[in-house]
């Protein structure tokens, strides 16, 4: 299905709500039935029928259909945060005594889930540099049940060869999950490359307006139904109908937002690449990236999240550079309409990243405005 058909029509049944152009929020926790027989039948199919909003709600259902189609998946679940979605995707694939292989620089709370929370329940994890495929293969053990990927990662922009890893895992009946937040479904579809489940922080590009925290899991009908019946219904990570409605609205502009972000990012990077105070630009779609060929092979474009390393290593100069920016905001998160920076020196123990690293998220502002802002901040750095 065409992307414009997915975001403008799929899942919307206007005759069910007075032919309103926009679907209603349906802010109701509960749904009534015309007879006991009708209720009984619905309870036999809670996955499909709206009975109670922890399970199903029509505003959420519309969003699920659109997200699944965008990811070329059979089905999807949407949840109250990306971290909830990651937890609900991981949990069904591990039991006490199992082992997980995960990429080293994955999202911080993903690491906490594996390293601390699941460790308490007897699940062991090994973290490896996923840019070296062989390291992932070598880290798998007889009891490995899950390989967890995030490509590209969101600070160091490291990629994993998704189809090679999927092929390896399938031959050994190991489940694969990929966090696809960086690329958005418009730029990369891991399921088409053989990955079993895709997760997103929908807080980032899918919503894109920095006003909703949400997450998604996409996969086969069978896997998604299993998550629904298990983790989803028991842990209750439900996305509210209102937030689902906001996300459906955000999806209408996803392609034009991504187009704009990519174009501005190209302009900003070509400006930065000429600046003498910058040591390195870390962006998969820049030819200097060590995995540029793989990036072009498995992604059909770029996005707006990249890192730079300054020549200046002293934290005072790095801090002054960030503090001098007047349009870029200093903040966590990314993928919104507003451009952001975060230096590694702001993170606890720098998360092990280089001390001269600054992550930049490009928003929807005028590229010239952003370049001018970076230019005056770069002038504060020692020559
Ligand atoms: C933000 C983020 C998450 C977590 O998503 P939330 O919506 O904040 O829970 C997961 N993965 C990546 C790559 C992220 O950047």
Coordinates of C-alpha atoms and ligand atoms in Angstrom, one line a residue:
X1 CA 0.0 0.0 0.0
X2 CA 1.2 3.5 -0.8
X3 CA 2.4 5.5 2.2
X4 CA 0.0 8.3 1.6
X5 CA -2.9 5.8 1.6
X6 CA -1.7 4.3 4.9
X7 CA -1.4 7.7 6.7
X8 CA -4.5 9.3 5.2
X9 CA -7.0 6.4 4.9
X10 CA -6.1 3.0 6.3
X11 CA -8.1 2.0 9.3
X12 CA -10.5 4.9 9.2
X13 CA -14.2 4.1 8.8
X14 CA -15.9 7.4 8.6
X15 CA -19.4 6.0 8.3
X16 CA -19.0 4.7 11.8
X17 CA -18.7 8.3 13.2
X18 CA -21.0 10.6 11.3
X19 CA -18.6 10.8 8.3
X20 CA -16.4 13.1 10.4
X21 CA -13.2 13.6 8.5
X22 CA -11.2 13.1 11.7
X23 CA -11.7 10.0 13.8
X24 CA -13.0 10.7 17.3
X25 CA -10.9 10.3 20.4
X26 CA -13.3 7.8 22.0
X27 CA -12.3 8.6 25.5
X28 CA -14.1 5.6 27.1
X29 CA -12.6 2.9 29.2
X30 CA -15.5 0.6 28.7
X31 CA -17.8 -0.7 26.0
X32 CA -21.4 -2.1 26.5
X33 CA -23.1 -5.1 24.7
X34 CA -26.6 -5.6 23.5
X35 CA -26.9 -9.1 25.1
X36 CA -25.1 -11.6 27.2
X37 CA -24.5 -13.7 24.1
X38 CA -22.9 -10.7 22.4
X39 CA -20.6 -10.0 25.4
X40 CA -19.7 -13.7 25.6
X41 CA -18.7 -13.7 21.9
X42 CA -16.6 -10.6 22.3
X43 CA -14.8 -12.0 25.4
X44 CA -13.8 -14.9 23.2
X45 CA -12.0 -12.5 20.9
X46 CA -10.5 -9.8 23.1
X47 CA -7.6 -9.2 20.7
X48 CA -10.0 -7.9 18.0
X49 CA -13.0 -6.5 19.8
X50 CA -13.3 -3.3 21.9
X51 CA -14.4 -4.5 25.3
X52 CA -12.2 -2.6 27.7
X53 CA -9.6 0.0 26.8
X54 CA -6.6 -1.7 28.4
X55 CA -7.0 -4.2 25.6
X56 CA -8.7 -2.4 22.7
X57 CA -10.0 1.0 21.8
X58 CA -11.0 2.2 18.3
X59 CA -8.7 5.2 18.4
X60 CA -5.8 2.9 19.2
X61 CA -6.9 0.4 16.6
X62 CA -6.7 2.9 13.8
X63 CA -3.1 3.8 14.8
X64 CA -2.1 0.1 15.1
X65 CA -3.2 -0.6 11.5
X66 CA -1.3 2.4 10.2
X67 CA 1.9 1.6 12.1
X68 CA 1.9 -2.0 11.1
X69 CA 1.5 -1.1 7.4
X70 CA 4.3 1.5 7.6
X71 CA 6.6 -1.2 9.0
X72 CA 5.4 -3.8 6.4
X73 CA 4.4 -5.9 9.4
X74 CA 1.2 -8.0 9.8
X75 CA 0.3 -6.4 13.0
X76 CA 1.4 -3.9 15.7
X77 CA 0.7 -2.9 19.3
X78 CA 1.1 0.7 20.5
X79 CA 2.0 1.4 24.1
X80 CA 2.5 4.2 26.6
X81 CA 6.3 4.5 25.9
X82 CA 9.1 3.1 23.8
X83 CA 10.6 1.4 26.9
X84 CA 7.2 -0.3 27.6
X85 CA 7.2 -1.5 24.0
X86 CA 10.8 -2.8 24.3
X87 CA 10.0 -4.6 27.5
X88 CA 6.9 -6.2 26.0
X89 CA 8.8 -7.3 23.0
X90 CA 11.7 -8.8 25.0
X91 CA 9.8 -10.6 27.8
X92 CA 8.1 -13.3 25.8
X93 CA 11.4 -14.5 24.4
X94 CA 13.3 -15.1 27.6
X95 CA 12.9 -17.4 30.6
X96 CA 15.2 -18.2 33.5
X97 CA 18.4 -19.8 32.2
X98 CA 18.2 -18.1 28.8
X99 CA 20.8 -15.8 27.3
X100 CA 20.5 -12.6 25.2
X101 CA 23.0 -11.0 22.9
X102 CA 22.6 -7.2 22.7
X103 CA 24.4 -4.4 21.0
X104 CA 26.7 -2.5 23.3
X105 CA 25.6 1.1 22.9
X106 CA 21.9 0.4 22.9
X107 CA 19.4 2.8 24.5
X108 CA 20.2 3.1 28.2
X109 CA 17.0 1.7 29.7
X110 CA 17.1 -1.3 27.3
X111 CA 20.5 -2.1 28.9
X112 CA 18.9 -1.7 32.4
X113 CA 16.1 -4.0 31.4
X114 CA 18.5 -6.8 30.4
X115 CA 21.4 -6.1 32.8
X116 CA 19.5 -5.5 36.0
X117 CA 15.8 -6.3 35.8
X118 CA 15.9 -9.5 33.8
X119 CA 19.2 -10.6 35.5
X120 CA 17.2 -10.9 38.7
X121 CA 15.0 -13.5 37.0
X122 CA 18.0 -15.6 35.8
X123 CA 18.4 -14.2 32.3
X124 CA 22.0 -13.5 31.3
X125 CA 23.0 -10.9 28.6
X126 CA 26.2 -10.3 26.6
X127 CA 26.8 -6.8 25.1
X128 CA 28.9 -6.6 22.0
X129 CA 30.0 -4.1 19.4
X130 CA 27.3 -4.9 16.8
X131 CA 29.1 -3.2 13.9
X132 CA 31.3 -6.3 13.8
X133 CA 28.8 -9.0 12.8
X134 CA 31.2 -11.8 13.7
X135 CA 31.2 -10.5 17.3
X136 CA 27.4 -11.1 17.5
X137 CA 27.8 -14.6 16.1
X138 CA 30.6 -15.4 18.5
X139 CA 28.7 -14.2 21.5
X140 CA 25.8 -16.5 20.9
X141 CA 25.6 -19.6 23.2
X142 CA 23.5 -22.8 23.2
X143 CA 21.0 -21.1 25.5
X144 CA 20.8 -17.8 23.4
X145 CA 17.1 -17.2 22.7
X146 CA 17.2 -13.5 21.6
X147 CA 19.4 -11.2 19.7
X148 CA 18.6 -7.5 20.4
X149 CA 19.6 -4.9 17.8
X150 CA 19.4 -1.1 17.5
X151 CA 20.5 0.1 14.1
X152 CA 21.8 2.8 14.0
X153 CA 22.4 3.3 17.7
X154 CA 21.4 6.8 18.9
X155 CA 24.7 8.3 20.1
X156 CA 27.5 6.5 18.2
X157 CA 25.4 5.8 15.2
X158 CA 26.7 2.2 14.8
X159 CA 24.9 -0.1 12.4
X160 CA 24.3 -3.8 12.4
X161 CA 24.0 -5.9 9.3
X162 CA 20.3 -6.8 9.8
X163 CA 19.8 -9.4 7.0
X164 CA 23.1 -11.3 7.9
X165 CA 22.2 -11.4 11.6
X166 CA 18.5 -12.4 10.8
X167 CA 19.7 -15.2 8.6
X168 CA 22.1 -16.5 11.3
X169 CA 19.4 -16.2 14.0
X170 CA 16.7 -18.0 12.0
X171 CA 18.9 -21.0 11.4
X172 CA 19.3 -21.3 15.1
X173 CA 15.7 -20.5 16.1
X174 CA 16.9 -17.3 17.9
X175 CA 14.4 -14.4 17.9
X176 CA 15.6 -11.1 16.6
X177 CA 14.3 -7.6 17.7
X178 CA 15.5 -4.3 16.2
X179 CA 14.9 -0.8 17.6
X180 CA 14.2 1.2 14.5
X181 CA 13.6 4.6 16.1
X182 CA 16.6 6.3 14.4
X183 CA 15.5 5.5 10.8
X184 CA 11.7 5.6 11.1
X185 CA 9.7 3.2 9.0
X186 CA 10.2 5.4 6.0
X187 CA 13.9 4.9 5.8
X188 CA 14.4 1.3 7.0
X189 CA 12.1 -1.8 7.4
X190 CA 13.9 -4.4 9.4
X191 CA 11.1 -6.9 9.0
X192 CA 11.6 -6.9 5.2
X193 CA 15.3 -7.7 6.0
X194 CA 14.2 -10.8 8.1
X195 CA 14.1 -9.3 11.6
X196 CA 11.2 -10.8 13.7
X197 CA 10.1 -7.8 15.7
X198 CA 10.6 -4.1 15.3
X199 CA 10.2 -1.6 18.2
X200 CA 10.1 2.1 18.2
X201 CA 10.1 5.0 20.6
X202 CA 7.2 6.7 18.9
X203 CA 8.0 9.7 21.0
X204 CA 10.7 10.4 18.4
X205 CA 9.9 10.7 14.7
X206 CA 6.6 8.9 14.6
X207 CA 5.0 11.5 16.8
X208 CA 7.6 14.2 16.1
X209 CA 6.0 17.1 18.1
X210 CA 7.5 16.5 21.5
X211 CA 4.1 16.3 23.1
X212 CA 3.5 12.5 23.4
X213 CA 5.5 9.6 24.9
X214 CA 4.6 6.4 23.1
X215 CA 6.1 3.1 21.8
X216 CA 5.2 0.5 19.2
X217 CA 6.0 -3.2 18.6
X218 CA 5.5 -4.6 15.0
X219 CA 5.7 -8.2 13.9
X220 CA 3.8 -11.2 12.6
X221 CA 0.1 -11.6 13.6
X222 CA 1.1 -14.6 15.7
X223 CA 3.9 -12.9 17.6
X224 CA 1.8 -9.7 18.2
X225 CA -1.2 -11.7 19.4
X226 CA 1.0 -13.6 21.8
X227 CA 2.4 -10.3 23.3
X228 CA -1.2 -9.0 23.5
X229 CA -2.4 -12.1 25.4
X230 CA 0.6 -12.1 27.7
X231 CA 2.6 -9.0 28.5
X232 CA 0.2 -6.4 27.1
X233 CA -2.9 -7.4 29.0
X234 CA -1.0 -8.3 32.2
X235 CA 1.4 -5.4 32.5
X236 CA -1.1 -2.9 31.0
X237 CA 1.2 -0.5 29.0
X238 CA -1.9 1.0 27.3
X239 CA -1.6 4.2 25.2
X240 CA -4.4 6.5 26.1
X241 CA -7.0 7.1 23.3
X242 CA -6.1 10.8 23.3
X243 CA -2.4 10.1 22.8
X244 CA -3.3 7.6 20.1
X245 CA -5.4 10.2 18.4
X246 CA -2.5 12.7 18.5
X247 CA -0.1 10.1 17.0
X248 CA -2.5 9.4 14.2
X249 CA -2.5 13.1 13.5
X250 CA 1.3 13.2 13.6
X251 CA 1.6 10.4 11.1
X252 CA -0.2 12.6 8.5
X253 CA 2.9 14.7 8.2
X254 CA 5.6 12.0 8.8
X255 CA 6.8 11.9 5.2
X256 CA 7.1 15.7 4.8
X257 CA 8.7 16.0 8.2
X258 CA 11.3 13.3 7.4
X259 CA 12.0 14.9 4.0
X260 CA 12.6 18.3 5.6
X261 CA 14.7 16.9 8.4
X262 CA 16.9 14.9 5.9
X263 CA 17.4 17.9 3.7
X264 CA 18.3 20.3 6.6
X265 CA 20.6 17.7 8.1
X266 CA 22.5 17.4 4.8
X267 CA 22.9 21.2 4.7
X268 CA 24.0 21.4 8.4
X269 CA 26.5 18.5 8.0
X270 CA 28.0 20.0 4.9
X271 CA 28.5 23.2 6.8
X272 CA 30.0 21.4 9.8
X273 CA 32.3 19.3 7.6
X274 CA 34.1 22.4 6.4
X275 CA 34.7 23.8 10.0
X276 CA 38.2 23.5 11.4
X277 CA 37.1 23.0 15.0
X278 CA 35.4 19.8 14.2
X279 CA 37.3 16.5 14.5
X280 CA 34.7 14.1 13.3
X281 CA 31.1 13.9 12.1
X282 CA 29.3 10.7 12.9
X283 CA 26.4 10.2 10.5
X284 CA 25.6 7.0 8.6
X285 CA 24.7 8.8 5.4
X286 CA 28.0 10.8 5.4
X287 CA 30.7 9.2 3.3
X288 CA 33.1 9.5 6.2
X289 CA 31.1 7.0 8.3
X290 CA 32.9 3.6 8.6
X291 CA 29.7 1.7 7.7
X292 CA 28.5 4.1 5.0
X293 CA 28.1 1.2 2.4
X294 CA 26.0 -0.9 4.8
X295 CA 23.9 2.2 5.6
X296 CA 23.2 2.7 1.9
X297 CA 22.4 -1.0 1.5
X298 CA 19.8 -1.3 4.3
X299 CA 18.4 2.2 4.6
X300 CA 16.9 4.3 1.8
X301 CA 17.8 7.6 3.3
X302 CA 19.0 9.5 6.3
X303 CA 17.4 11.1 9.3
X304 CA 18.1 14.0 11.6
X305 CA 20.2 12.5 14.4
X306 CA 24.0 12.6 14.3
X307 CA 27.0 13.3 16.5
X308 CA 30.1 15.4 16.2
X309 CA 33.4 15.3 18.0
X310 CA 35.0 18.6 18.6
X311 CA 38.8 19.1 18.4
X312 CA 38.5 20.7 21.8
X313 CA 38.6 18.1 24.5
X314 CA 38.3 20.3 27.6
X315 CA 34.9 20.3 29.1
X316 CA 34.8 24.0 29.7
X317 CA 35.1 24.8 25.9
X318 CA 32.5 22.1 25.1
X319 CA 30.1 23.4 27.7
X320 CA 30.6 27.0 26.4
X321 CA 29.9 25.9 22.9
X322 CA 26.6 24.3 23.9
X323 CA 25.6 27.1 26.2
X324 CA 26.2 29.6 23.4
X325 CA 23.6 28.1 21.1
X326 CA 20.4 30.2 21.0
X327 CA 18.1 28.2 18.7
X328 CA 19.3 24.7 19.5
X329 CA 17.9 23.6 22.9
X330 CA 19.9 21.6 25.4
X331 CA 17.8 18.5 26.1
X332 CA 17.5 14.8 26.1
X333 CA 15.2 13.0 23.5
X334 CA 15.2 13.8 19.8
X335 CA 13.1 13.5 16.7
X336 CA 10.8 16.5 17.5
X337 CA 10.2 19.7 15.5
X338 CA 12.8 21.5 17.6
X339 CA 16.6 21.1 17.2
X340 CA 18.5 19.8 20.2
X341 CA 22.0 19.2 21.4
X342 CA 23.3 17.0 24.2
X343 CA 27.0 16.7 25.0
X344 CA 28.4 13.4 26.5
X345 CA 29.8 15.4 29.4
X346 CA 26.3 16.0 30.6
X347 CA 25.7 12.3 30.9
X348 CA 26.5 10.2 34.0
X349 CA 30.1 9.1 33.5
X350 CA 29.7 10.2 29.9
X351 CA 28.0 6.8 29.3
X352 CA 31.4 5.7 28.2
X353 CA 31.3 7.9 25.1
X354 CA 34.2 10.1 24.0
X355 CA 34.3 13.3 26.1
X356 CA 34.3 15.6 23.0
X357 CA 31.1 14.1 21.7
X358 CA 27.9 16.2 21.1
X359 CA 24.7 14.7 19.8
X360 CA 22.6 16.9 17.5
X361 CA 19.0 16.4 16.6
X362 CA 17.8 18.4 13.6
X363 CA 14.2 19.7 13.7
X364 CA 12.0 21.6 11.3
X365 CA 13.5 25.1 11.6
X366 CA 15.0 27.0 8.7
X367 CA 18.5 25.5 7.9
X368 CA 20.1 28.9 7.6
X369 CA 18.9 29.8 11.1
X370 CA 20.5 26.6 12.5
X371 CA 23.7 27.1 10.6
X372 CA 24.1 30.7 11.8
X373 CA 23.5 29.5 15.4
X374 CA 26.1 26.7 15.1
X375 CA 28.5 29.1 13.4
X376 CA 28.4 31.7 16.2
X377 CA 28.8 28.9 18.9
X378 CA 31.8 27.4 17.0
X379 CA 33.4 30.9 17.2
X380 CA 33.6 30.5 21.0
X381 CA 36.0 27.5 20.6
X382 CA 39.7 27.9 20.7
X383 CA 41.4 27.9 17.3
Ligands
LIG1 C1 14.0 7.3 23.4 C2 14.4 6.0 23.0 C3 13.8 4.8 23.5 C4 12.8 4.9 24.7 O1 11.6 5.4 24.2 P1 10.6 6.2 25.3 O2 9.4 6.6 24.4 O3 11.3 7.4 25.8 O4 10.2 5.2 26.3 C5 14.1 3.6 23.0 N1 15.1 3.5 22.0 C6 15.7 4.6 21.5 C7 16.7 4.5 20.4 C8 15.4 5.9 22.0 O5 16.0 7.0 21.5

